[in-house]
Short mmCIF file of N, CA and C in Angstrom, two decimals:
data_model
loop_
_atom_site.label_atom_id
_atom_site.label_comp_id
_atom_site.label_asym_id
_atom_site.label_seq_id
_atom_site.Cartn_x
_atom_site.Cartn_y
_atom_site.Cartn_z
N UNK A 1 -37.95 -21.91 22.15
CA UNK A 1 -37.15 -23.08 21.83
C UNK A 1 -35.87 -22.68 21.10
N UNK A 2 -35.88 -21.74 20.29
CA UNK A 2 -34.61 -21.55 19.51
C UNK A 2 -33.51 -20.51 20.13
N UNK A 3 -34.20 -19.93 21.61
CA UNK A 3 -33.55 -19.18 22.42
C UNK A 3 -32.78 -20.49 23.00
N UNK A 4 -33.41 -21.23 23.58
CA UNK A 4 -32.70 -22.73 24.24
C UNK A 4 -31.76 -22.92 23.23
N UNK A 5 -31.63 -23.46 22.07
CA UNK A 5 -30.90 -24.03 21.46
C UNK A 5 -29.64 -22.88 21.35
N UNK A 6 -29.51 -21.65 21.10
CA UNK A 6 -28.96 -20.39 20.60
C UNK A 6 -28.39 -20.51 22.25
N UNK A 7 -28.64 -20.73 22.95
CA UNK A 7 -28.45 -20.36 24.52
C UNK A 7 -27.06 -21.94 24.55
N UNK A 8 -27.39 -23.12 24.08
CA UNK A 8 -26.59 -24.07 24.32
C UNK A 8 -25.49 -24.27 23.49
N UNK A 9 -25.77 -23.88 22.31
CA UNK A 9 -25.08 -23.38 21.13
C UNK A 9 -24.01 -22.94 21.93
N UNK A 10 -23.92 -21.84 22.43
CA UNK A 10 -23.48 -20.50 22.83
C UNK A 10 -22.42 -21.24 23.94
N UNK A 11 -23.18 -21.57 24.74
CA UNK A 11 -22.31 -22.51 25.81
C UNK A 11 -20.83 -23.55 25.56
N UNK A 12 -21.62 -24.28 24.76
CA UNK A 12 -20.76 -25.77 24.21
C UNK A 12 -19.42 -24.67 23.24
N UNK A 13 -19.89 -23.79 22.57
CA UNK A 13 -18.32 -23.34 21.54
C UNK A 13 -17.92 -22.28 23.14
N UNK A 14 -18.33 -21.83 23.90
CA UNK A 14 -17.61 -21.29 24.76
C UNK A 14 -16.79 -22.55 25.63
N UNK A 15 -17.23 -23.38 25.99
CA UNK A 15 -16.56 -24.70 26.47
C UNK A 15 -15.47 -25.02 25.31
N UNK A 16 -15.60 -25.16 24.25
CA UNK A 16 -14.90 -25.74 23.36
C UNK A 16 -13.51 -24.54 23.36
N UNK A 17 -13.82 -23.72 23.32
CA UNK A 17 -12.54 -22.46 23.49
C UNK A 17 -11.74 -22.65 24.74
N UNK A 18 -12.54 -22.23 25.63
CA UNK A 18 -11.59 -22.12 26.82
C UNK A 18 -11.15 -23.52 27.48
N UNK A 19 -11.48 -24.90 26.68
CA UNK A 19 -10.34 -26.08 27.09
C UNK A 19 -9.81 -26.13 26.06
N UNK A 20 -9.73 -25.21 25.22
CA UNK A 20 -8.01 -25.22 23.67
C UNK A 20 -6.91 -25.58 24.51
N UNK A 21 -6.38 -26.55 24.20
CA UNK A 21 -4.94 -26.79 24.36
C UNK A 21 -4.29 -26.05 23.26
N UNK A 22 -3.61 -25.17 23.68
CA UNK A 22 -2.90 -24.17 22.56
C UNK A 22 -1.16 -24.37 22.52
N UNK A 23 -1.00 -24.68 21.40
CA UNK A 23 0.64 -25.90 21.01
C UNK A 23 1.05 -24.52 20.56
N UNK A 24 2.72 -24.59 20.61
CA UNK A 24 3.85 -23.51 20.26
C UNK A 24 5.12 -23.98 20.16
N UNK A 25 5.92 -23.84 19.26
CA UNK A 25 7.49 -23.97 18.96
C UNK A 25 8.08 -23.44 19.53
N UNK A 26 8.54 -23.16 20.95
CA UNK A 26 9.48 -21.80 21.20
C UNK A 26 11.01 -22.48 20.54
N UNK A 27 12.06 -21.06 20.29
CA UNK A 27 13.63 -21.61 20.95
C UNK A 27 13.98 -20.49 21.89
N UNK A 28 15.06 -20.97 22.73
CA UNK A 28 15.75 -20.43 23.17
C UNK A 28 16.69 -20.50 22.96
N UNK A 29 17.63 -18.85 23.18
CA UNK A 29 18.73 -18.61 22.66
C UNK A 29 19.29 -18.25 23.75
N UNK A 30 20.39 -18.96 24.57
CA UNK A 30 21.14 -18.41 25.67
C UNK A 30 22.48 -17.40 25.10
N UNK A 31 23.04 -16.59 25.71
CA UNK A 31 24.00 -15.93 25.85
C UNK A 31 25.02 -16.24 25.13
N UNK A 32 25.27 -17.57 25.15
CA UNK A 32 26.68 -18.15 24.21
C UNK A 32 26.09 -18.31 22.73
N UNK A 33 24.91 -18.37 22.66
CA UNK A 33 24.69 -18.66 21.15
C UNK A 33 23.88 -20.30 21.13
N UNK A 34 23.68 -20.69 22.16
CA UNK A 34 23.03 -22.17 22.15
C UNK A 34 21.45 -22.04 21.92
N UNK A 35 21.04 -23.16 20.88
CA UNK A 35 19.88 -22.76 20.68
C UNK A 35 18.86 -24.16 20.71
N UNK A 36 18.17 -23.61 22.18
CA UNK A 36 17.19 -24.94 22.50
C UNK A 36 15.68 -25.17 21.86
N UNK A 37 15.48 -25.89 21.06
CA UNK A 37 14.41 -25.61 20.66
C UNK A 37 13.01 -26.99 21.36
N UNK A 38 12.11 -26.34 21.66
CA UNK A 38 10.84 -26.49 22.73
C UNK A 38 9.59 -27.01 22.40
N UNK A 39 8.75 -27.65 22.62
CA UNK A 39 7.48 -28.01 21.81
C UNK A 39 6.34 -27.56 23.45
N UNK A 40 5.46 -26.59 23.27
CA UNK A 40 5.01 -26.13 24.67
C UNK A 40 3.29 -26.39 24.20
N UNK A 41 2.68 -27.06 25.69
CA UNK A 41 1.52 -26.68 25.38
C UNK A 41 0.74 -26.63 26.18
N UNK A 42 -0.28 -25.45 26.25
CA UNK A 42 -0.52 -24.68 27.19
C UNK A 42 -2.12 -25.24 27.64
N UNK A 43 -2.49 -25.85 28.38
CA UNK A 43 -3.88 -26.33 28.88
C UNK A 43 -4.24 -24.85 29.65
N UNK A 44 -5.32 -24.10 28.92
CA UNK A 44 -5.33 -23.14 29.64
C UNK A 44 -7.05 -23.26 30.99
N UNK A 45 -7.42 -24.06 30.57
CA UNK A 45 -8.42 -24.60 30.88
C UNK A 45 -8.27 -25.61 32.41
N UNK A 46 -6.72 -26.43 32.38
CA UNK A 46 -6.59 -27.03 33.27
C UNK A 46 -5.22 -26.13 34.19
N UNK A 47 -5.19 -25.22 33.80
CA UNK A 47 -4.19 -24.24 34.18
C UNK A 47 -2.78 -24.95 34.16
N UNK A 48 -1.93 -25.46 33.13
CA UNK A 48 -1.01 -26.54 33.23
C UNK A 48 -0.35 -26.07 31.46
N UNK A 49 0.91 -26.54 31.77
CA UNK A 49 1.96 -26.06 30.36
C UNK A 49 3.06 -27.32 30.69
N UNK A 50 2.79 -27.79 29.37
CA UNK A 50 4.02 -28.89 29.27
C UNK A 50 5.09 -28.85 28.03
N UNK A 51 6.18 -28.99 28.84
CA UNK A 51 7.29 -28.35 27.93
C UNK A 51 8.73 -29.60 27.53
N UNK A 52 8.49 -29.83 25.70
CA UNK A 52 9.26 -30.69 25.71
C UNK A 52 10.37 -30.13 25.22
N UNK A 53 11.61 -30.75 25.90
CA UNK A 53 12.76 -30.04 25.33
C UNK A 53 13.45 -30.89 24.58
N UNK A 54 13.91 -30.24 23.36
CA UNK A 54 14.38 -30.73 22.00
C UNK A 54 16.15 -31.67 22.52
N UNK A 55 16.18 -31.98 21.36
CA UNK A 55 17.43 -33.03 21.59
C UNK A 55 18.63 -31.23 21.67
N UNK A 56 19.45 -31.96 22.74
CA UNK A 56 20.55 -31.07 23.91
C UNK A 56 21.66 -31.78 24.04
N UNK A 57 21.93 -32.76 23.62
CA UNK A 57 23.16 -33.67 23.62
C UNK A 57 24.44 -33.01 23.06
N UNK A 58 24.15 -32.02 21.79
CA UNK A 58 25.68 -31.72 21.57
C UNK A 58 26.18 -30.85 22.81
N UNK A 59 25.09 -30.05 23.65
CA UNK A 59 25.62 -28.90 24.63
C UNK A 59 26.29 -29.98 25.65
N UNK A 60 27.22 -29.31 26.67
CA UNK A 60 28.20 -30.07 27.95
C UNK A 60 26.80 -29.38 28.69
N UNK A 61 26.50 -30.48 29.68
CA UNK A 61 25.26 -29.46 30.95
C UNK A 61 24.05 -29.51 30.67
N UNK A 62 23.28 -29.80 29.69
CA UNK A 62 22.47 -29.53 29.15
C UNK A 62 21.77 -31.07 29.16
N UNK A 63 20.18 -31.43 29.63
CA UNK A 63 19.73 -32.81 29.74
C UNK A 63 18.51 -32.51 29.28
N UNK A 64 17.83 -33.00 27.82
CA UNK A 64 16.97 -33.17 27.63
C UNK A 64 16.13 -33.52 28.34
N UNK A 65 14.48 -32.85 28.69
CA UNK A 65 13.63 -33.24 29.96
C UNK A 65 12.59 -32.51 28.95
N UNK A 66 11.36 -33.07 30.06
CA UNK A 66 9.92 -32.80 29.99
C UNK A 66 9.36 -32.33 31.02
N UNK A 67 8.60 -31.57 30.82
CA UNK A 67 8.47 -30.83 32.18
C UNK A 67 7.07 -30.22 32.19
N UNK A 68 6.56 -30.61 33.58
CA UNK A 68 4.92 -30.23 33.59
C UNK A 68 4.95 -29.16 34.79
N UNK A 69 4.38 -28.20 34.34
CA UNK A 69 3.86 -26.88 35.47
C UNK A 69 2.26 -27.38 35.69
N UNK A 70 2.03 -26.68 37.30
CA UNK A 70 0.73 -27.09 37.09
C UNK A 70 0.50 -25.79 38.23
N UNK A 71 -0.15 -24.84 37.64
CA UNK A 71 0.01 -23.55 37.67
C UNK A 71 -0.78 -23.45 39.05
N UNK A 72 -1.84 -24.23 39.26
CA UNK A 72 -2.84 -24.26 40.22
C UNK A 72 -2.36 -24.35 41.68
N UNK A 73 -1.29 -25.44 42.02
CA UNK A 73 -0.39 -25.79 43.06
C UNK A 73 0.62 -24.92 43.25
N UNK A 74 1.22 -24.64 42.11
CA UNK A 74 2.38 -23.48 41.86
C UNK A 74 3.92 -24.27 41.65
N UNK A 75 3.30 -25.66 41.45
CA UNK A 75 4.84 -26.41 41.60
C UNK A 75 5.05 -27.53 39.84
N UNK A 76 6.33 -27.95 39.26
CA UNK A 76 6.90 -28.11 38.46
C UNK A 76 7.62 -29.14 38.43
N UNK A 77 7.47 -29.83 37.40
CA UNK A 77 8.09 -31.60 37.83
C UNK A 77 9.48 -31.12 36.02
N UNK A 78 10.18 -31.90 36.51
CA UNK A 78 11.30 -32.01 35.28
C UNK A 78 11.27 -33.34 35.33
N UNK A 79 10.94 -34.11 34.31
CA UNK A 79 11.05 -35.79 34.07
C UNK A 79 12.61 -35.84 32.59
N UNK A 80 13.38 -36.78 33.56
CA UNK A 80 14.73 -36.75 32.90
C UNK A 80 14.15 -38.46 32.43
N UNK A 81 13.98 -38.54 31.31
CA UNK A 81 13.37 -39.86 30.63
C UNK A 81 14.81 -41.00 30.79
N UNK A 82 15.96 -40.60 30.26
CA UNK A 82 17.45 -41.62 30.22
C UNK A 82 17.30 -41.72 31.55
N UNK A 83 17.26 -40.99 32.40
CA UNK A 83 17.41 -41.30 34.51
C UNK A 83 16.53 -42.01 34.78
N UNK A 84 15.50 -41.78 34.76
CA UNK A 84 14.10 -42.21 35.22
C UNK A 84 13.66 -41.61 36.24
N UNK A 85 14.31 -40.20 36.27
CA UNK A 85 13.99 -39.21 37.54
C UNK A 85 13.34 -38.00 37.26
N UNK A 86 12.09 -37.89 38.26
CA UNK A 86 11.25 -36.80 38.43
C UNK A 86 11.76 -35.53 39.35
N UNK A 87 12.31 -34.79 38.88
CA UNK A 87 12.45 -33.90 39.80
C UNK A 87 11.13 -32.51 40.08
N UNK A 88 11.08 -32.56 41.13
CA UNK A 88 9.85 -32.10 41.59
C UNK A 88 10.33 -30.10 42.71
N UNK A 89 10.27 -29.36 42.03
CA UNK A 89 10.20 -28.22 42.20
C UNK A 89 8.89 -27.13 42.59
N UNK A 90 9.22 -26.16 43.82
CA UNK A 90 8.55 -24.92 43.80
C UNK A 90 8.76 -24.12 42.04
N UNK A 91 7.28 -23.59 41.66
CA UNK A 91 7.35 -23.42 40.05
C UNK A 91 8.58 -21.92 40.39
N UNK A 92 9.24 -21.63 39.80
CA UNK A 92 10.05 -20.36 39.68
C UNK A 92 8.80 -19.11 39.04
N UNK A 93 8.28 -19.61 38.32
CA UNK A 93 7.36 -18.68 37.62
C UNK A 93 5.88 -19.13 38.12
N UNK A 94 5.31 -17.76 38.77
CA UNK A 94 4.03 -18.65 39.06
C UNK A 94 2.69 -18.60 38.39
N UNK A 95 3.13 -18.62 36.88
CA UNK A 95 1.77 -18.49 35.93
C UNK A 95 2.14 -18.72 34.65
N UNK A 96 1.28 -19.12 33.46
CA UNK A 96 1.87 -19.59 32.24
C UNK A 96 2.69 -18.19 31.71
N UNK A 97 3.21 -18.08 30.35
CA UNK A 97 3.51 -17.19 29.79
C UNK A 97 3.05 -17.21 28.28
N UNK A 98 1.75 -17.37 27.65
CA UNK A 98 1.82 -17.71 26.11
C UNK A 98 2.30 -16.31 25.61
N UNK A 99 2.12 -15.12 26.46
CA UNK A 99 2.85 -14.23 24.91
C UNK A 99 4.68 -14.31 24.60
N UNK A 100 5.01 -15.32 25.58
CA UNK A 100 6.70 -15.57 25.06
C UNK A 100 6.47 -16.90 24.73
N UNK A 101 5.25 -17.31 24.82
CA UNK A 101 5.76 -18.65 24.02
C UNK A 101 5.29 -18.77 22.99
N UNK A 102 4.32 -17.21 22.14
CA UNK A 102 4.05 -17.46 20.89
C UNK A 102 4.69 -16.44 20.22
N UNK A 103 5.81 -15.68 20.59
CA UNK A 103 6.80 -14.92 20.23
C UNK A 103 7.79 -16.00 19.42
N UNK A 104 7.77 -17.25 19.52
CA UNK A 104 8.75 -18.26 18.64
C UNK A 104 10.13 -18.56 19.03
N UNK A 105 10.77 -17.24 19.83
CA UNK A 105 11.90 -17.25 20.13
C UNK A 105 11.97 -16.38 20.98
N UNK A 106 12.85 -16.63 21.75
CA UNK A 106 13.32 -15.56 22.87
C UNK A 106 14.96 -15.82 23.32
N UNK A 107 15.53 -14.44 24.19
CA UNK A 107 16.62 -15.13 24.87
C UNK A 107 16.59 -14.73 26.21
N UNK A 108 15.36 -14.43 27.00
CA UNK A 108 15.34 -14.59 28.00
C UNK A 108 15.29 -15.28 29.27
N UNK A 109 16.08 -15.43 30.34
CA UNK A 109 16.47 -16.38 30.81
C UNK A 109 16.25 -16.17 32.24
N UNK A 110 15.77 -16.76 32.72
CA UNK A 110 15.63 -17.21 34.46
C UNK A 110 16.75 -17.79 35.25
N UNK A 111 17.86 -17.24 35.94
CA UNK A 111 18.88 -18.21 35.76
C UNK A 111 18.59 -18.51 37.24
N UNK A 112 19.13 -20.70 37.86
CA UNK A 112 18.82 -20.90 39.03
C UNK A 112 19.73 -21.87 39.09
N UNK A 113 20.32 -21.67 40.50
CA UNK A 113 20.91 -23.09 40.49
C UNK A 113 20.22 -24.29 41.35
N UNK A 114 20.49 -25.52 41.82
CA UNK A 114 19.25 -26.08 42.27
C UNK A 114 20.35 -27.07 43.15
N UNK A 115 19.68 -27.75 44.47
CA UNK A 115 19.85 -28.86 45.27
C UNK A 115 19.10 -29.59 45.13
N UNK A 116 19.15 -30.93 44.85
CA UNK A 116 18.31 -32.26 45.18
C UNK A 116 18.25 -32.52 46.58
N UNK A 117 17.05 -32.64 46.95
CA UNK A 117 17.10 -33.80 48.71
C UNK A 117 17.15 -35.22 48.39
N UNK A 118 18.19 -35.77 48.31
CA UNK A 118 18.43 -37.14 48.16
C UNK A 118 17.44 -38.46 48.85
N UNK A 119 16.04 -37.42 49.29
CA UNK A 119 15.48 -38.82 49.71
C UNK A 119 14.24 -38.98 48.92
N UNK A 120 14.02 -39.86 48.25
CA UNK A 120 13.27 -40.26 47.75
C UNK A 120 11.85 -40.56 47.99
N UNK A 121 11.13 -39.68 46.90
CA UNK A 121 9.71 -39.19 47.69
C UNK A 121 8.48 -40.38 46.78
N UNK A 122 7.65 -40.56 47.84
CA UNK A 122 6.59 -41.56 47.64
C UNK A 122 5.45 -41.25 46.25
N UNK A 123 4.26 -41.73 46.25
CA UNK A 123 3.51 -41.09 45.13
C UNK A 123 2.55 -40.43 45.78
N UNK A 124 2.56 -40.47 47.24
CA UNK A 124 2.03 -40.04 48.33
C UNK A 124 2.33 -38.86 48.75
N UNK A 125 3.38 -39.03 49.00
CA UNK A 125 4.20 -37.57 49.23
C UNK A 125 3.53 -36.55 47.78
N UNK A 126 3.83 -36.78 46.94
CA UNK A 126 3.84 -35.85 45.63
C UNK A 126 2.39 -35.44 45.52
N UNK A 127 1.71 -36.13 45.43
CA UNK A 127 0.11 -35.75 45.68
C UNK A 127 0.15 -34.43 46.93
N UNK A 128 0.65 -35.32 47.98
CA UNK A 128 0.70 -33.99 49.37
C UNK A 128 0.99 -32.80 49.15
N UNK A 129 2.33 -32.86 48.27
CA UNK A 129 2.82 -31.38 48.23
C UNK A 129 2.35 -30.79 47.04
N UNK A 130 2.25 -31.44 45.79
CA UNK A 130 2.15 -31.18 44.58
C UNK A 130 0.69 -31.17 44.12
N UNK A 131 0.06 -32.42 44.46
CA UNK A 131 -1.06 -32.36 44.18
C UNK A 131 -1.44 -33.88 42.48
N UNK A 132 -2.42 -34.31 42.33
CA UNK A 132 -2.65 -35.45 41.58
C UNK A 132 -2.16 -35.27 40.41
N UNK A 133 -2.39 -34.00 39.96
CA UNK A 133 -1.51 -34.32 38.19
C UNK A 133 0.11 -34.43 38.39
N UNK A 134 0.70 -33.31 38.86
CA UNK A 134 2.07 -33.97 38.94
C UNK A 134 2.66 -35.21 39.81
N UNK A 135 1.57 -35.68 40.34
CA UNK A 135 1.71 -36.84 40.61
C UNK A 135 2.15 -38.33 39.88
N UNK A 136 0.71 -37.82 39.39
CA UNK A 136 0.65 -38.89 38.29
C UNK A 136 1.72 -38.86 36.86
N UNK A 137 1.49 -37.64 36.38
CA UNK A 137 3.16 -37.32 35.74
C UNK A 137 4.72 -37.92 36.26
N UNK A 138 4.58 -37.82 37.51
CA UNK A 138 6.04 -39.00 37.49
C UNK A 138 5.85 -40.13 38.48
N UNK A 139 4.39 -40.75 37.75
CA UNK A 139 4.13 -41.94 38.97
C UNK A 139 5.10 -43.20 38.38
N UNK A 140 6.00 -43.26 37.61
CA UNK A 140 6.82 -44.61 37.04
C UNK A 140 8.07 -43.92 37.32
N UNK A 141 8.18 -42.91 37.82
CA UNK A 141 10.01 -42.16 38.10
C UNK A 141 10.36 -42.47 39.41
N UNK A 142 11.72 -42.24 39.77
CA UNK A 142 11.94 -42.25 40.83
C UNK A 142 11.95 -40.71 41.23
N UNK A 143 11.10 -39.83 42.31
CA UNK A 143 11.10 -38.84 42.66
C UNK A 143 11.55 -37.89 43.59
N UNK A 144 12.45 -37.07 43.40
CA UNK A 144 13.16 -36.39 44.50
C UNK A 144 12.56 -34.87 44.10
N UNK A 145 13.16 -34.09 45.64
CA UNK A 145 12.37 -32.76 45.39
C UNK A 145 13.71 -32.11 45.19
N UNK A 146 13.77 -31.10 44.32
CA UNK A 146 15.06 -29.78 44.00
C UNK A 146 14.85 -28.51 44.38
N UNK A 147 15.27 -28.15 45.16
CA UNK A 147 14.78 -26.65 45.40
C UNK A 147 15.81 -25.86 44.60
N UNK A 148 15.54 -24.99 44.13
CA UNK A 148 15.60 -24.00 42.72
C UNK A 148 15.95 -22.66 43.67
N UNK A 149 17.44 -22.21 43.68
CA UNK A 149 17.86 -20.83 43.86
C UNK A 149 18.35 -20.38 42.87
N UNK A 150 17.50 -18.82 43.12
CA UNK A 150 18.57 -17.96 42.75
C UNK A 150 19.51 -17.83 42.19
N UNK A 151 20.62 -17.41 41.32
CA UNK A 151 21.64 -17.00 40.84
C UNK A 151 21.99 -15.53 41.92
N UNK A 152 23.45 -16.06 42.38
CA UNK A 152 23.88 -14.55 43.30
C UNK A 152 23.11 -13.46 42.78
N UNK A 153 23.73 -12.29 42.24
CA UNK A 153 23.15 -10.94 42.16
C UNK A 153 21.80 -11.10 41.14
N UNK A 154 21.29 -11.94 40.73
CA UNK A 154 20.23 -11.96 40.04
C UNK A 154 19.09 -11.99 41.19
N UNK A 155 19.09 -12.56 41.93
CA UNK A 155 18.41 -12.71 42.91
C UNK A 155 16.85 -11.85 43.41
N UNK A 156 17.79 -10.50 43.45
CA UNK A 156 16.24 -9.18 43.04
C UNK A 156 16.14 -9.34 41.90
N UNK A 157 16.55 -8.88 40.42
CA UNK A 157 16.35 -8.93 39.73
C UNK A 157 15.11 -10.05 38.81
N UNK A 158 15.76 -11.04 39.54
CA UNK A 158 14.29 -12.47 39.17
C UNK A 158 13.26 -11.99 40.07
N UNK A 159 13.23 -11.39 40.83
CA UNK A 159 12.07 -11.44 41.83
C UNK A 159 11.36 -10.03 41.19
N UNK A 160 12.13 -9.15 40.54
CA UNK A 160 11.65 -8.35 40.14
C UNK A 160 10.82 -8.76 38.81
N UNK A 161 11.59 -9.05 38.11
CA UNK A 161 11.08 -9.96 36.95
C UNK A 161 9.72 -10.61 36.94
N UNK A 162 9.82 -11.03 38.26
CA UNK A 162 8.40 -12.47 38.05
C UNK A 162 7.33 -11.73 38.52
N UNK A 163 7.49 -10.74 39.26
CA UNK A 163 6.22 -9.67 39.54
C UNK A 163 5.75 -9.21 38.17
N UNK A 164 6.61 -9.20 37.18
CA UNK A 164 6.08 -8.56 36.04
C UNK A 164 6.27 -9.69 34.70
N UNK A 165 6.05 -10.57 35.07
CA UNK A 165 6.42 -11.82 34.10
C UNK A 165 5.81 -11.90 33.04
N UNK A 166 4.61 -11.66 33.32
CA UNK A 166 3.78 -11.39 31.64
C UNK A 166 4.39 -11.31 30.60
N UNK A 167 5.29 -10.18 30.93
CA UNK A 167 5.50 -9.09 29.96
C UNK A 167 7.55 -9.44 29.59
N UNK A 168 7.99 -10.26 30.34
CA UNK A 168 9.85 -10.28 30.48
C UNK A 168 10.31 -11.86 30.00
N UNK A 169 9.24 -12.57 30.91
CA UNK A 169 10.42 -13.35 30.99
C UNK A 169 10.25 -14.79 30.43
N UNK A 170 10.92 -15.74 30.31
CA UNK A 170 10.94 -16.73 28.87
C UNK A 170 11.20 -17.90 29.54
N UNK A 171 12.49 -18.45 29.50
CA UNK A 171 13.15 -19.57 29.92
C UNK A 171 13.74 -19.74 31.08
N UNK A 172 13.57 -20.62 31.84
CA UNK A 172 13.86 -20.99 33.17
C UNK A 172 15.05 -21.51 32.62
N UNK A 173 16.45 -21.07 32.88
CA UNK A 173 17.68 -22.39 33.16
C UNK A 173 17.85 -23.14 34.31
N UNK A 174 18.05 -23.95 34.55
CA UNK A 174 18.58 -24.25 36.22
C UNK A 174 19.50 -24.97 35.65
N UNK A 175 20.88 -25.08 36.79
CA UNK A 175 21.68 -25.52 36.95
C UNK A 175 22.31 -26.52 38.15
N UNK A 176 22.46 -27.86 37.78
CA UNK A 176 23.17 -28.31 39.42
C UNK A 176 24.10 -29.15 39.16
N UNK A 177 24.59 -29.79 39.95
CA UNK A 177 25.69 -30.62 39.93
C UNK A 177 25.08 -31.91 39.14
N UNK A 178 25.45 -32.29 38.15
CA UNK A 178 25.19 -33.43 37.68
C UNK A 178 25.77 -35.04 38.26
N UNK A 179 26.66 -34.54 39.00
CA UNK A 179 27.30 -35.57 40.09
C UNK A 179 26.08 -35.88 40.68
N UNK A 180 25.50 -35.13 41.03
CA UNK A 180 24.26 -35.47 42.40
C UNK A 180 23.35 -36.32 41.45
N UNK A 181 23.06 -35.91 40.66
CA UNK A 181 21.89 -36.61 39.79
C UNK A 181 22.34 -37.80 39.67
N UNK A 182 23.80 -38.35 39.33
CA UNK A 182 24.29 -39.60 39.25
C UNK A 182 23.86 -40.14 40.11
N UNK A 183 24.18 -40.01 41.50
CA UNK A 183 23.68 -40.69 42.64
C UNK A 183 22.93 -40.84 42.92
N UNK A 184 21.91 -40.96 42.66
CA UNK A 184 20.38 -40.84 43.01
C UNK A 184 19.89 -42.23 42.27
#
């Protein structure tokens, strides 16, 4: 009997560990000296990292968002809360990173620029491609998909990078025309 109990014991704090939602402060420090600071938290259990980004208003370019990875699918929603738009991405990175996100700070950077497809995707659609949590994550947005390139000569270099991501790399930037986002 006390093997049973020692046996369930054993179980339930192993359950209780490996669904830790494990919370972190990152900032990021880009190149010019801008410094974004992050509230991340890592479901390691549901394989998923949600990343809130701190007030960005004094930067030109820069749009405060929330953003859910959902590591399992391999794909990444950016919810722009002032728009009411979900943008729905292939993940750039295809796995969490907690040892840069409990490093506190970093200035490593993913750089991408991105296209919107201006047609507006169902909650149907997003399930299809994405799958139910990022679904449901921007089931009140209006949802378009962005595909996420590259930066010219970075191009190997990120690809080199993400083979070894563990260990490099930090912050995703992307970049696009904010014109486009207007329109939408």
């Amino acid at each position: 009997m006390n093997c049973l109990l020692i046996g369930l014991v054993c179980v339930s704090l192993g359950m209780l560990v490996s669904s830790e939602k494990n919370t972190y402060r990152l900032v990021h420090v880009s190149n010019e000296g801008i410094e974004i600071a992050q509230d991340i938290v890592h479901d390691t259990l549901e394989n998923t990292v949600t990343v809130v980004i701190g007030d960005v208003s004094m930067y030109k370019g820069h749009e405060a968002t929330v953003n859910f990875h959902d590591f399992n699918t391999g794909y990444v929603a950016f919810k722009d809360i002032r728009r009411q738009l979900c943008l729905l991405s292939k993940a750039p990175v295809p796995y969490a990173t907690p040892d840069i996100y409990a490093q506190g700070r970093t200035n490593m950077t993913l750089d991408f620029d991105s296209k919107i497809d201006p047609v507006l995707m169902s909650h149907d659609d997003v399930i299809k491609i994405a799958g139910e949590k990022l679904a449901k994550f921007c089931q009140h947005y209006r949802t378009y998909f962005r595909t996420l390139i590259a930066k010219g000569r970075y191009r190997r270099e990120i690809s080199l990078r993400l083979r070894r991501c563990r260990f490099v790399c930090g912050v995703c930037y992307v970049q696009g025309n904010y014109m486009e986002m207007e329109t939408l």
